[in-house]
Amino acid sequence: MSYDSFIELIGDIDIVTNKDKEEFAIPIAVANERDLIHIEFKQECGVSLICGFPGSGKSTMIRLIIAALLKNKEETPFEIYLADTTGYEFPEMLEKESQQLKETLFGLDERNIKNFIDKLHQRFMEKMERVVHNSWDRTGKDAVLKNEPTTFVFVDDGYMMLEELSSQEYIDKFRMITTHGAICGIYLVLLSQIRGAVYRKLPLLREVVGQSIFLSPYAQNDLQKFGNREIIFDGYNLNGLDRFSVAIKKKNQEEMKRGKLFYITSDELKQLL
């Protein structure tokens, strides 16, 4: 599915499903030609984990999310913290300034990783202080906080970033943000080639990941040829599936939704920045 198809399908859909609670539902794929598949950002979803081998569409999905946010930025203030451990997946974010882009990390230099986590942790503490000060609980939000921008944190690849950290202090800081960020409007999207790897690095993620998204450009017959590459789907039964590129599993939901990922290029996103 192309970006033009993506724009045509979402039309005038407001990605904010509940403005008072700052809940977002962003279309990322389509099933049965017209049924949209959404990634949701709300407290009960916690962290989103996107898994897939190189070329399966992880970066494309992040571009889709950012594009949908940018199209609604006048009504839905937001900010982005972007960690690209490869250093080349998001060139458009370096080439063009964006008011929404607050902090970036490119590559795996440990000093830069620590600086990125420090900036993110500082933002977390600022937001949490406001939440506590305004006595905001999980069911409501004080009017004073309504104009506070929602913070989206994209980390590609989460496992590689954490693997480079030799300091337990910084691992603990990142763990705190992953476990409590959604309370104060910070949503993390972690990308990883293999789901089990990032879970081994941060075991508590198993409790806070609210939606797991699996990406694959292969058909079921192709998967059989790749043998143990099926571990990317962590044991989910793929027998009988038609060709698909997205499978999304929400927490506390038995059924997995499957569809075709929309496609957006770096140049198309750059036009929106």
GROMACS .gro file of C-alpha atoms in nm, residues 48-143:
model
   96
   48SER     CA    1   0.476  -0.085   2.183
   49LEU     CA    2   0.725  -0.341   2.054
   50ILE     CA    3   0.784  -0.375   1.679
   51CYS     CA    4   0.980  -0.682   1.565
   52GLY     CA    5   1.109  -0.776   1.223
   53PHE     CA    6   1.424  -0.862   1.034
   54PRO     CA    7   1.604  -0.595   0.825
   55GLY     CA    8   1.387  -0.485   0.533
   56SER     CA    9   1.059  -0.597   0.688
   57GLY     CA   10   0.927  -0.243   0.739
   58LYS     CA   11   1.013  -0.131   1.094
   59SER     CA   12   1.139   0.211   0.984
   60THR     CA   13   0.851   0.246   0.740
   61MET     CA   14   0.605   0.200   1.026
   62ILE     CA   15   0.775   0.472   1.231
   63ARG     CA   16   0.750   0.707   0.932
   64LEU     CA   17   0.379   0.627   0.905
   65ILE     CA   18   0.321   0.709   1.271
   66ILE     CA   19   0.513   1.036   1.244
   67ALA     CA   20   0.333   1.129   0.920
   68ALA     CA   21  -0.009   1.075   1.079
   69LEU     CA   22   0.092   1.284   1.381
   70LEU     CA   23   0.224   1.565   1.161
   71LYS     CA   24  -0.102   1.581   0.967
   72ASN     CA   25  -0.281   1.645   1.297
   73LYS     CA   26  -0.016   1.854   1.474
   74GLU     CA   27  -0.237   2.165   1.500
   75GLU     CA   28  -0.493   1.976   1.707
   76THR     CA   29  -0.262   1.728   1.877
   77PRO     CA   30   0.061   1.883   2.009
   78PHE     CA   31   0.340   1.627   2.030
   79GLU     CA   32   0.718   1.592   2.051
   80ILE     CA   33   0.956   1.322   1.932
   81TYR     CA   34   1.268   1.165   2.083
   82LEU     CA   35   1.433   0.949   1.816
   83ALA     CA   36   1.713   0.698   1.870
   84ASP     CA   37   1.847   0.545   1.548
   85THR     CA   38   2.124   0.308   1.650
   86THR     CA   39   2.212   0.228   1.289
   87GLY     CA   40   2.269   0.594   1.208
   88TYR     CA   41   2.111   0.575   0.862
   89GLU     CA   42   1.743   0.473   0.888
   90PHE     CA   43   1.600   0.824   0.930
   91PRO     CA   44   1.810   1.067   0.720
   92GLU     CA   45   1.508   1.293   0.669
   93MET     CA   46   1.506   1.369   1.042
   94LEU     CA   47   1.859   1.510   1.014
   95GLU     CA   48   1.821   1.692   0.684
   96LYS     CA   49   1.523   1.905   0.781
   97GLU     CA   50   1.455   2.086   1.106
   98SER     CA   51   1.130   2.004   1.279
   99GLN     CA   52   0.972   2.181   1.572
  100GLN     CA   53   0.844   1.845   1.698
  101LEU     CA   54   1.186   1.676   1.702
  102LYS     CA   55   1.331   1.742   2.049
  103GLU     CA   56   1.624   1.501   2.074
  104THR     CA   57   1.801   1.254   1.848
  105LEU     CA   58   2.054   0.975   1.881
  106PHE     CA   59   2.236   0.836   1.579
  107GLY     CA   60   2.479   0.548   1.615
  108LEU     CA   61   2.600   0.356   1.917
  109ASP     CA   62   2.851   0.581   2.091
  110GLU     CA   63   2.793   0.522   2.463
  111ARG     CA   64   2.838   0.888   2.555
  112ASN     CA   65   2.570   0.987   2.307
  113ILE     CA   66   2.339   0.713   2.434
  114LYS     CA   67   2.380   0.838   2.790
  115ASN     CA   68   2.314   1.195   2.678
  116PHE     CA   69   1.997   1.084   2.498
  117ILE     CA   70   1.872   0.894   2.803
  118ASP     CA   71   1.958   1.188   3.030
  119LYS     CA   72   1.752   1.426   2.815
  120LEU     CA   73   1.463   1.181   2.800
  121HIS     CA   74   1.481   1.112   3.173
  122GLN     CA   75   1.480   1.487   3.246
  123ARG     CA   76   1.164   1.525   3.035
  124PHE     CA   77   1.009   1.230   3.217
  125MET     CA   78   1.080   1.388   3.556
  126GLU     CA   79   0.935   1.723   3.443
  127LYS     CA   80   0.616   1.558   3.326
  128MET     CA   81   0.586   1.336   3.629
  129GLU     CA   82   0.630   1.634   3.860
  130ARG     CA   83   0.342   1.811   3.687
  131VAL     CA   84   0.127   1.501   3.714
  132VAL     CA   85   0.195   1.470   4.086
  133HIS     CA   86   0.149   1.842   4.143
  134ASN     CA   87  -0.189   1.838   3.973
  135SER     CA   88  -0.297   1.515   4.144
  136TRP     CA   89  -0.364   1.346   3.811
  137ASP     CA   90  -0.454   0.980   3.835
  138ARG     CA   91  -0.507   0.714   3.568
  139THR     CA   92  -0.871   0.806   3.509
  140GLY     CA   93  -0.848   1.179   3.456
  141LYS     CA   94  -0.635   1.476   3.371
  142ASP     CA   95  -0.622   1.823   3.521
  143ALA     CA   96  -0.711   2.106   3.284
   0.00000   0.00000   0.00000
